Amino acid sequence: MQLVKAEIIAIGDELLYGQIVDTNSHWISQELDLVGVKVVQKTTVGDKREDILAAFEAAEKRADLVLITGGLGPTQDDLTKPLLAEYFHCPIKEVPEAVEAITAFFKRRGREMTPLNVLQGHLPSCCTYVPNEVGTAPGMWFERNGTYWMSMPGVPHEMKKLMKDFVLPKLPTLFELPVIYHKVIKTAGIGESWLADMINDWENALPENIKLAYLPSLGHVKLRLTGFGTNHQEIQQAVEKQIQLVLPRIQKYVYGFNEERLETAIGKLLRESGKTVALAESCSGGYISHLITTVPGSSQYLQGAVVPYHNEFKEKILSVSAKTLETWGAVSEQTVQEMSKGVRELFHADFGISSSGVAGPDGGSPEKPVGTVWIACAGKDFVESKKLQLTQDRMLNIQLTGVAVLNLLRICIEKYDK
């Protein structure tokens, strides 16, 4: 079975200037990996004729599949379409079906069609027109000398629609692709190196056709197992067997699999147990509440939240004692414990969680430097707290606090709700 090689070309000055982050190439790479296509090159090129044509020429030499994003707008700085026509030596002609689709798109939205928009329905005569159901710039499919090309808009949701509806289903008809099965174990509350030490002998004993990758991110470590073979069911069973072997070692850090988020996993635990939660956020400023409420149905278990930034309101709203604040300060184990108890009682919740810290970049002291954060979780008969020593970056500290608080809540639900 021959390796299928792909190249992604992202076009636009805004990408080079850093005005827009190229999330498209990242997403495309993940999707191609899932079907066994190897991305051998990612190229970012500005809106310059010579550079774009050079990128096309280089890609054709090394890739079986070339995926292009960007440069398909209606203005003069959008060069992808005319340069593809030049590269493939064919004129641009009106495609009535494309013009009709664009006209219908504007009509549905009650917008006026301009002459520039009409021109978006004019395509290189040597391409296959691929309808864009969620935008005005059509996709364009080319074939030459055994290399396949797809040009797509740079707007992420438009690109993803074309990839899912056209490109990905087409690949198995063009190439003999390997059978690949991925399963991701998602963990929180443990660093990558500590996790690796815990499972080192298991990792070394993995079968040759199963590979392990560590994918760390903010407060999380993902373990991705990938099985290769010719039979999907056999590969899936082999990967699942390895997961069952490793889970007993790391179970207390595991909150989910594949695309499951920590806040989704917590929502599931709360719904299943019929329990509720309330939040008191100081240094995290409502960020944790935001995470929880991104989950549909969170109103079933989220009672409410407060952001008592000033000590006065820690006292008035959450009944934190003045003596505690005077003796230990806002950033202390004693204060977050009282905050978690207070918010639990205030909202009549089963669990109360709290955060207080020095987010930075200033406000620190020798005793409590920037990045010092205390978090707590209280229930009917318990309160657990934890000290975090984070970074000098304010936003990073807020995000890491969010992960830590949610993970502490997960631990407390699993530990006490039995």
Short mmCIF file of C-alpha atoms in Angstrom, two decimals:
data_model
loop_
_atom_site.label_atom_id
_atom_site.label_comp_id
_atom_site.label_asym_id
_atom_site.label_seq_id
_atom_site.Cartn_x
_atom_site.Cartn_y
_atom_site.Cartn_z
CA MET A 1 0.00 0.00 0.00
CA GLN A 2 1.54 3.26 -1.16
CA LEU A 3 1.66 6.24 1.18
CA VAL A 4 -0.67 9.04 0.09
CA LYS A 5 1.03 12.41 0.52
CA ALA A 6 -0.76 15.72 0.85
CA GLU A 7 0.26 19.36 0.93
CA ILE A 8 -1.79 22.24 2.32
CA ILE A 9 -1.32 25.71 0.86
CA ALA A 10 -2.82 28.62 2.82
CA ILE A 11 -2.97 31.85 0.83
CA GLY A 12 -3.25 35.40 2.16
CA ASP A 13 -1.11 38.28 3.40
CA GLU A 14 -3.19 38.38 6.57
CA LEU A 15 -1.79 34.97 7.54
CA LEU A 16 1.81 36.12 7.12
CA TYR A 17 1.16 39.33 9.03
CA GLY A 18 -0.36 37.42 11.94
CA GLN A 19 -3.69 39.21 11.58
CA ILE A 20 -5.45 35.84 11.24
CA VAL A 21 -4.37 32.52 12.75
CA ASP A 22 -4.31 29.65 10.25
CA THR A 23 -6.60 27.20 12.02
CA ASN A 24 -7.63 25.72 8.67
CA SER A 25 -4.36 23.88 8.06
CA HIS A 26 -4.44 22.43 11.57
CA TRP A 27 -7.99 21.13 11.11
CA ILE A 28 -7.31 19.72 7.64
CA SER A 29 -4.22 17.91 8.92
CA GLN A 30 -6.22 16.23 11.67
CA GLU A 31 -8.92 15.09 9.25
CA LEU A 32 -6.42 13.70 6.75
CA ASP A 33 -4.56 11.87 9.51
CA LEU A 34 -7.80 10.15 10.51
CA VAL A 35 -8.14 8.62 7.03
CA GLY A 36 -4.48 7.70 6.59
CA VAL A 37 -3.29 10.56 4.36
CA LYS A 38 0.08 12.00 5.42
CA VAL A 39 0.57 15.75 5.27
CA VAL A 40 4.17 16.24 4.10
CA GLN A 41 4.14 20.02 3.79
CA LYS A 42 2.21 23.05 4.95
CA THR A 43 2.89 26.22 3.01
CA THR A 44 1.73 29.72 3.85
CA VAL A 45 2.08 32.21 1.02
CA GLY A 46 1.11 35.86 0.63
CA ASP A 47 -0.92 37.54 -2.10
CA LYS A 48 1.91 37.69 -4.63
CA ARG A 49 1.65 36.08 -8.06
CA GLU A 50 5.18 34.68 -8.31
CA ASP A 51 5.11 33.19 -4.80
CA ILE A 52 1.74 31.51 -5.29
CA LEU A 53 2.75 29.97 -8.63
CA ALA A 54 6.01 28.75 -7.10
CA ALA A 55 4.06 27.15 -4.26
CA PHE A 56 1.81 25.38 -6.78
CA GLU A 57 4.79 24.05 -8.72
CA ALA A 58 6.59 22.79 -5.62
CA ALA A 59 3.46 21.11 -4.26
CA GLU A 60 2.78 19.24 -7.48
CA LYS A 61 6.24 17.69 -7.34
CA ARG A 62 5.91 16.23 -3.86
CA ALA A 63 2.21 15.59 -3.18
CA ASP A 64 -0.58 13.35 -4.44
CA LEU A 65 -3.18 15.73 -3.02
CA VAL A 66 -2.95 19.53 -2.82
CA LEU A 67 -5.49 21.38 -0.69
CA ILE A 68 -5.62 25.16 -1.06
CA THR A 69 -7.45 27.60 1.23
CA GLY A 70 -7.99 31.32 0.80
CA GLY A 71 -7.80 33.91 -1.94
CA LEU A 72 -11.25 33.22 -3.41
CA GLY A 73 -12.99 36.47 -2.50
CA PRO A 74 -14.48 38.84 -5.09
CA THR A 75 -11.84 41.59 -4.82
CA GLN A 76 -8.67 42.21 -6.83
CA ASP A 77 -6.32 41.01 -4.11
CA ASP A 78 -7.87 37.52 -4.25
CA LEU A 79 -5.55 35.79 -6.72
CA THR A 80 -6.12 32.07 -6.23
CA LYS A 81 -8.67 31.53 -9.01
CA PRO A 82 -6.89 33.45 -11.81
CA LEU A 83 -3.55 31.91 -10.86
CA LEU A 84 -5.00 28.39 -10.87
CA ALA A 85 -6.35 29.12 -14.35
CA GLU A 86 -2.90 30.32 -15.39
CA TYR A 87 -1.13 27.35 -13.79
CA PHE A 88 -3.42 24.81 -15.47
CA HIS A 89 -3.45 26.72 -18.79
CA CYS A 90 -7.19 27.17 -19.15
CA PRO A 91 -9.46 30.20 -19.51
CA ILE A 92 -11.98 31.39 -16.95
CA LYS A 93 -15.57 30.97 -18.08
CA GLU A 94 -19.00 31.47 -16.60
CA VAL A 95 -20.49 28.43 -14.93
CA PRO A 96 -24.25 29.06 -15.01
CA GLU A 97 -24.92 26.58 -12.21
CA ALA A 98 -22.45 28.45 -9.98
CA VAL A 99 -23.96 31.85 -10.79
CA GLU A 100 -27.42 30.51 -9.99
CA ALA A 101 -26.24 29.12 -6.67
CA ILE A 102 -24.62 32.44 -5.70
CA THR A 103 -27.72 34.39 -6.74
CA ALA A 104 -29.91 32.10 -4.63
CA PHE A 105 -27.51 32.51 -1.69
CA PHE A 106 -27.92 36.31 -1.74
CA LYS A 107 -31.67 36.08 -2.26
CA ARG A 108 -32.11 33.86 0.80
CA ARG A 109 -30.35 36.47 2.89
CA GLY A 110 -32.15 39.44 1.41
CA ARG A 111 -28.91 40.94 0.11
CA GLU A 112 -28.20 42.63 -3.19
CA MET A 113 -26.05 40.81 -5.76
CA THR A 114 -23.13 42.88 -7.11
CA PRO A 115 -21.22 42.43 -10.40
CA LEU A 116 -18.20 41.26 -8.38
CA ASN A 117 -20.29 38.55 -6.79
CA VAL A 118 -21.47 37.39 -10.21
CA LEU A 119 -17.83 36.93 -11.19
CA GLN A 120 -17.41 34.43 -8.38
CA GLY A 121 -19.44 32.09 -10.59
CA HIS A 122 -16.79 32.32 -13.32
CA LEU A 123 -14.31 29.47 -12.93
CA PRO A 124 -11.33 27.91 -14.76
CA SER A 125 -12.76 25.77 -17.55
CA CYS A 126 -10.55 22.82 -16.62
CA CYS A 127 -11.85 22.50 -13.05
CA THR A 128 -14.80 20.64 -11.65
CA TYR A 129 -17.25 23.02 -10.00
CA VAL A 130 -17.95 22.08 -6.36
CA PRO A 131 -20.95 23.91 -4.87
CA ASN A 132 -20.42 25.89 -1.67
CA GLU A 133 -23.74 25.65 0.15
CA VAL A 134 -22.75 28.01 2.97
CA GLY A 135 -20.89 30.75 1.07
CA THR A 136 -20.42 32.47 -2.26
CA ALA A 137 -16.98 31.20 -3.35
CA PRO A 138 -17.28 27.80 -5.06
CA GLY A 139 -14.82 25.00 -4.55
CA MET A 140 -12.64 24.00 -7.52
CA TRP A 141 -11.35 20.48 -8.16
CA PHE A 142 -8.48 19.82 -10.58
CA GLU A 143 -6.71 16.66 -11.75
CA ARG A 144 -3.39 16.50 -13.57
CA ASN A 145 -0.60 13.92 -13.89
CA GLY A 146 -1.83 11.85 -10.97
CA THR A 147 -2.10 14.81 -8.58
CA TYR A 148 -5.48 16.00 -7.30
CA TRP A 149 -6.16 19.59 -6.28
CA MET A 150 -8.94 21.23 -4.30
CA SER A 151 -9.26 24.98 -3.84
CA MET A 152 -11.53 26.11 -1.00
CA PRO A 153 -12.48 29.39 0.69
CA GLY A 154 -10.47 30.50 3.70
CA VAL A 155 -13.60 30.98 5.83
CA PRO A 156 -13.34 28.02 8.24
CA HIS A 157 -16.97 26.86 8.25
CA GLU A 158 -17.10 27.01 4.44
CA MET A 159 -13.85 25.06 4.10
CA LYS A 160 -14.99 22.40 6.58
CA LYS A 161 -18.28 21.93 4.76
CA LEU A 162 -16.48 21.33 1.45
CA MET A 163 -13.99 18.98 3.07
CA LYS A 164 -16.67 16.90 4.80
CA ASP A 165 -19.12 16.80 1.90
CA PHE A 166 -16.76 16.47 -1.04
CA VAL A 167 -13.05 15.96 -0.40
CA LEU A 168 -13.03 13.35 2.37
CA PRO A 169 -15.68 11.11 0.76
CA LYS A 170 -13.81 11.30 -2.56
CA LEU A 171 -10.41 10.17 -1.25
CA PRO A 172 -11.27 6.45 -0.89
CA THR A 173 -12.35 6.43 -4.55
CA LEU A 174 -8.95 7.78 -5.63
CA PHE A 175 -6.48 6.09 -3.31
CA GLU A 176 -6.04 2.80 -1.49
CA LEU A 177 -6.09 4.09 2.07
CA PRO A 178 -4.95 2.20 5.17
CA VAL A 179 -7.39 1.27 7.91
CA ILE A 180 -6.69 3.48 10.93
CA TYR A 181 -8.42 3.67 14.29
CA HIS A 182 -7.78 6.46 16.82
CA LYS A 183 -8.88 6.63 20.45
CA VAL A 184 -7.94 9.51 22.73
CA ILE A 185 -7.80 9.25 26.53
CA LYS A 186 -8.19 12.70 28.13
CA THR A 187 -6.60 13.45 31.48
CA ALA A 188 -6.31 16.42 33.85
CA GLY A 189 -4.43 17.06 37.05
CA ILE A 190 -1.17 15.39 36.03
CA GLY A 191 1.78 16.55 33.93
CA GLU A 192 3.04 14.84 30.80
CA SER A 193 6.30 13.53 32.28
CA TRP A 194 4.58 12.15 35.41
CA LEU A 195 1.98 10.45 33.26
CA ALA A 196 4.68 8.96 31.03
CA ASP A 197 6.48 7.54 34.06
CA MET A 198 3.29 5.89 35.28
CA ILE A 199 2.65 4.03 32.03
CA ASN A 200 6.19 3.54 30.74
CA ASP A 201 6.23 -0.28 30.81
CA TRP A 202 2.74 -0.47 29.28
CA GLU A 203 3.82 1.87 26.49
CA ASN A 204 6.94 -0.19 25.76
CA ALA A 205 4.83 -3.35 25.50
CA LEU A 206 2.38 -1.96 22.93
CA PRO A 207 1.99 -4.07 19.77
CA GLU A 208 3.89 -2.85 16.71
CA ASN A 209 0.70 -1.78 14.94
CA ILE A 210 -0.44 0.47 17.82
CA LYS A 211 1.29 3.79 18.42
CA LEU A 212 0.98 6.17 21.37
CA ALA A 213 1.23 9.96 21.19
CA TYR A 214 1.26 12.43 24.10
CA LEU A 215 -0.71 15.59 23.28
CA PRO A 216 -0.34 18.14 26.10
CA SER A 217 -2.42 21.31 26.25
CA LEU A 218 -3.41 23.84 28.92
CA GLY A 219 -3.96 21.80 32.08
CA HIS A 220 -4.63 18.61 30.12
CA VAL A 221 -2.69 15.71 28.63
CA LYS A 222 -4.26 13.60 25.90
CA LEU A 223 -3.07 10.09 25.15
CA ARG A 224 -3.83 9.17 21.55
CA LEU A 225 -3.64 5.53 20.59
CA THR A 226 -3.56 4.82 16.86
CA GLY A 227 -3.98 1.36 15.42
CA PHE A 228 -2.99 0.43 11.86
CA GLY A 229 -4.05 -2.60 9.81
CA THR A 230 -6.43 -3.96 7.22
CA ASN A 231 -9.50 -4.83 9.31
CA HIS A 232 -11.27 -2.02 11.17
CA GLN A 233 -13.00 -4.21 13.73
CA GLU A 234 -9.80 -6.05 14.65
CA ILE A 235 -7.85 -2.81 15.02
CA GLN A 236 -10.57 -1.22 17.14
CA GLN A 237 -10.67 -4.26 19.43
CA ALA A 238 -6.87 -4.24 19.78
CA VAL A 239 -6.81 -0.55 20.74
CA GLU A 240 -9.69 -0.94 23.19
CA LYS A 241 -7.88 -3.87 24.82
CA GLN A 242 -4.82 -1.69 25.44
CA ILE A 243 -7.00 1.06 26.90
CA GLN A 244 -8.51 -1.38 29.38
CA LEU A 245 -5.00 -2.43 30.38
CA VAL A 246 -3.81 1.12 31.11
CA LEU A 247 -6.94 2.64 32.66
CA PRO A 248 -6.51 1.09 36.13
CA ARG A 249 -3.18 2.94 36.49
CA ILE A 250 -4.44 6.38 35.51
CA GLN A 251 -8.18 6.23 36.16
CA LYS A 252 -8.23 9.02 38.75
CA TYR A 253 -6.86 11.46 36.15
CA VAL A 254 -9.12 10.37 33.27
CA TYR A 255 -12.21 12.46 32.60
CA GLY A 256 -13.21 11.36 29.12
CA PHE A 257 -12.37 10.13 25.64
CA ASN A 258 -11.97 11.56 22.15
CA GLU A 259 -13.68 14.98 21.83
CA GLU A 260 -15.24 15.08 25.30
CA ARG A 261 -14.41 18.26 27.24
CA LEU A 262 -13.83 18.46 30.97
CA GLU A 263 -16.88 20.70 31.47
CA THR A 264 -18.99 18.23 29.47
CA ALA A 265 -17.77 15.31 31.58
CA ILE A 266 -18.62 17.20 34.77
CA GLY A 267 -22.08 18.04 33.45
CA LYS A 268 -22.67 14.36 32.79
CA LEU A 269 -21.59 13.43 36.33
CA LEU A 270 -23.88 16.05 37.86
CA ARG A 271 -26.88 15.06 35.74
CA GLU A 272 -26.43 11.37 36.49
CA SER A 273 -26.23 12.03 40.22
CA GLY A 274 -28.97 14.67 40.28
CA LYS A 275 -26.60 17.11 42.01
CA THR A 276 -26.08 20.85 41.55
CA VAL A 277 -23.17 23.29 41.74
CA ALA A 278 -22.59 26.98 42.47
CA LEU A 279 -19.47 29.06 41.87
CA ALA A 280 -17.63 31.87 43.64
CA GLU A 281 -14.93 33.21 41.32
CA SER A 282 -12.47 35.86 42.28
CA CYS A 283 -9.29 35.62 40.23
CA SER A 284 -10.99 33.62 37.46
CA GLY A 285 -13.54 36.40 36.97
CA GLY A 286 -16.43 34.31 35.66
CA TYR A 287 -14.33 32.21 33.28
CA ILE A 288 -15.31 28.92 34.95
CA SER A 289 -18.98 29.86 34.79
CA HIS A 290 -18.49 30.51 31.08
CA LEU A 291 -16.98 27.05 30.58
CA ILE A 292 -19.82 25.33 32.42
CA THR A 293 -22.51 27.22 30.52
CA THR A 294 -21.06 26.31 27.12
CA VAL A 295 -22.54 22.86 27.72
CA PRO A 296 -26.15 22.49 26.55
CA GLY A 297 -28.44 21.63 29.43
CA SER A 298 -26.17 23.16 32.09
CA SER A 299 -29.21 24.87 33.63
CA GLN A 300 -30.10 21.47 35.06
CA TYR A 301 -27.18 21.56 37.47
CA LEU A 302 -25.74 25.10 37.64
CA GLN A 303 -27.52 27.03 40.40
CA GLY A 304 -25.66 30.31 40.01
CA ALA A 305 -22.38 32.14 40.36
CA VAL A 306 -20.86 35.29 41.83
CA VAL A 307 -17.65 37.19 41.16
CA PRO A 308 -16.86 38.82 44.53
CA TYR A 309 -13.69 40.58 43.48
CA HIS A 310 -13.66 43.03 46.39
CA ASN A 311 -13.27 41.69 49.92
CA GLU A 312 -16.36 43.61 51.02
CA PHE A 313 -18.52 41.38 48.89
CA LYS A 314 -16.76 38.21 49.95
CA GLU A 315 -18.06 39.16 53.40
CA LYS A 316 -21.52 40.48 52.48
CA ILE A 317 -22.47 37.94 49.82
CA LEU A 318 -20.58 34.80 50.87
CA SER A 319 -20.28 35.32 54.63
CA VAL A 320 -16.48 35.10 54.62
CA SER A 321 -15.47 36.37 58.05
CA ALA A 322 -13.65 39.68 58.36
CA LYS A 323 -11.18 38.00 60.71
CA THR A 324 -10.27 35.41 58.08
CA LEU A 325 -9.64 38.10 55.48
CA GLU A 326 -7.65 40.22 57.92
CA THR A 327 -5.56 37.33 59.22
CA TRP A 328 -4.99 35.25 56.11
CA GLY A 329 -5.87 37.55 53.21
CA ALA A 330 -8.08 37.02 50.19
CA VAL A 331 -5.59 34.62 48.61
CA SER A 332 -5.55 31.88 51.20
CA GLU A 333 -6.82 28.40 51.91
CA GLN A 334 -9.02 29.70 54.71
CA THR A 335 -10.72 32.26 52.48
CA VAL A 336 -11.48 29.94 49.53
CA GLN A 337 -12.86 27.34 51.89
CA GLU A 338 -15.26 29.87 53.38
CA MET A 339 -16.11 31.12 49.88
CA SER A 340 -17.00 27.63 48.68
CA LYS A 341 -19.14 26.98 51.74
CA GLY A 342 -20.81 30.36 51.43
CA VAL A 343 -21.69 30.07 47.75
CA ARG A 344 -23.01 26.56 48.28
CA GLU A 345 -25.38 27.83 50.96
CA LEU A 346 -26.28 30.98 49.03
CA PHE A 347 -27.52 29.03 46.02
CA HIS A 348 -28.70 25.91 47.87
CA ALA A 349 -26.32 23.78 45.81
CA ASP A 350 -24.84 20.37 46.51
CA PHE A 351 -21.34 21.55 45.62
CA GLY A 352 -19.76 24.98 45.99
CA ILE A 353 -16.50 25.77 44.21
CA SER A 354 -14.30 28.84 44.57
CA SER A 355 -11.11 30.49 43.37
CA SER A 356 -8.96 33.36 44.65
CA GLY A 357 -5.47 34.28 43.55
CA VAL A 358 -2.93 36.70 42.16
CA ALA A 359 -3.55 36.54 38.42
CA GLY A 360 -0.92 39.15 37.59
CA PRO A 361 1.02 40.67 36.05
CA ASP A 362 1.29 42.75 39.24
CA GLY A 363 -0.11 42.50 42.74
CA GLY A 364 2.21 39.78 43.95
CA SER A 365 4.35 39.70 47.10
CA PRO A 366 7.24 37.56 48.36
CA GLU A 367 4.76 35.45 50.32
CA LYS A 368 2.19 35.31 47.51
CA PRO A 369 3.90 35.86 44.16
CA VAL A 370 2.04 36.31 40.89
CA GLY A 371 0.51 32.98 39.93
CA THR A 372 -0.43 31.97 43.48
CA VAL A 373 -4.00 30.65 43.41
CA TRP A 374 -6.13 28.85 45.97
CA ILE A 375 -9.16 26.81 44.93
CA ALA A 376 -11.75 24.89 46.96
CA CYS A 377 -14.75 22.62 46.65
CA ALA A 378 -17.30 22.23 49.44
CA GLY A 379 -20.09 19.72 49.96
CA LYS A 380 -22.45 18.95 52.79
CA ASP A 381 -19.85 17.20 54.95
CA PHE A 382 -16.52 18.15 53.40
CA VAL A 383 -14.37 20.89 51.97
CA GLU A 384 -11.26 20.26 49.91
CA SER A 385 -8.78 22.89 48.82
CA LYS A 386 -5.63 23.11 46.75
CA LYS A 387 -2.84 25.61 46.17
CA LEU A 388 -1.65 26.31 42.64
CA GLN A 389 1.63 27.93 41.64
CA LEU A 390 1.06 29.12 38.11
CA THR A 391 2.70 31.56 35.69
CA GLN A 392 3.38 35.28 35.21
CA ASP A 393 0.75 35.50 32.44
CA ARG A 394 -2.68 36.73 33.54
CA MET A 395 -4.82 35.04 30.88
CA LEU A 396 -2.90 31.81 31.16
CA ASN A 397 -3.41 31.83 34.93
CA ILE A 398 -7.16 32.31 34.50
CA GLN A 399 -7.37 29.43 32.03
CA LEU A 400 -5.26 27.10 34.17
CA THR A 401 -7.34 27.98 37.23
CA GLY A 402 -10.46 27.05 35.29
CA VAL A 403 -9.10 23.61 34.46
CA ALA A 404 -7.91 23.04 38.02
CA VAL A 405 -11.23 24.07 39.59
CA LEU A 406 -13.27 21.91 37.24
CA ASN A 407 -10.96 18.97 37.84
CA LEU A 408 -11.23 19.42 41.61
CA LEU A 409 -15.01 19.40 41.26
CA ARG A 410 -14.80 16.20 39.19
CA ILE A 411 -12.66 14.54 41.86
CA CYS A 412 -15.03 15.57 44.64
CA ILE A 413 -18.11 14.35 42.76
CA GLU A 414 -16.52 10.96 42.16
CA LYS A 415 -15.12 10.76 45.71
CA TYR A 416 -18.08 11.88 47.80
CA ASP A 417 -21.17 11.27 45.69
CA LYS A 418 -21.45 7.52 46.20
#
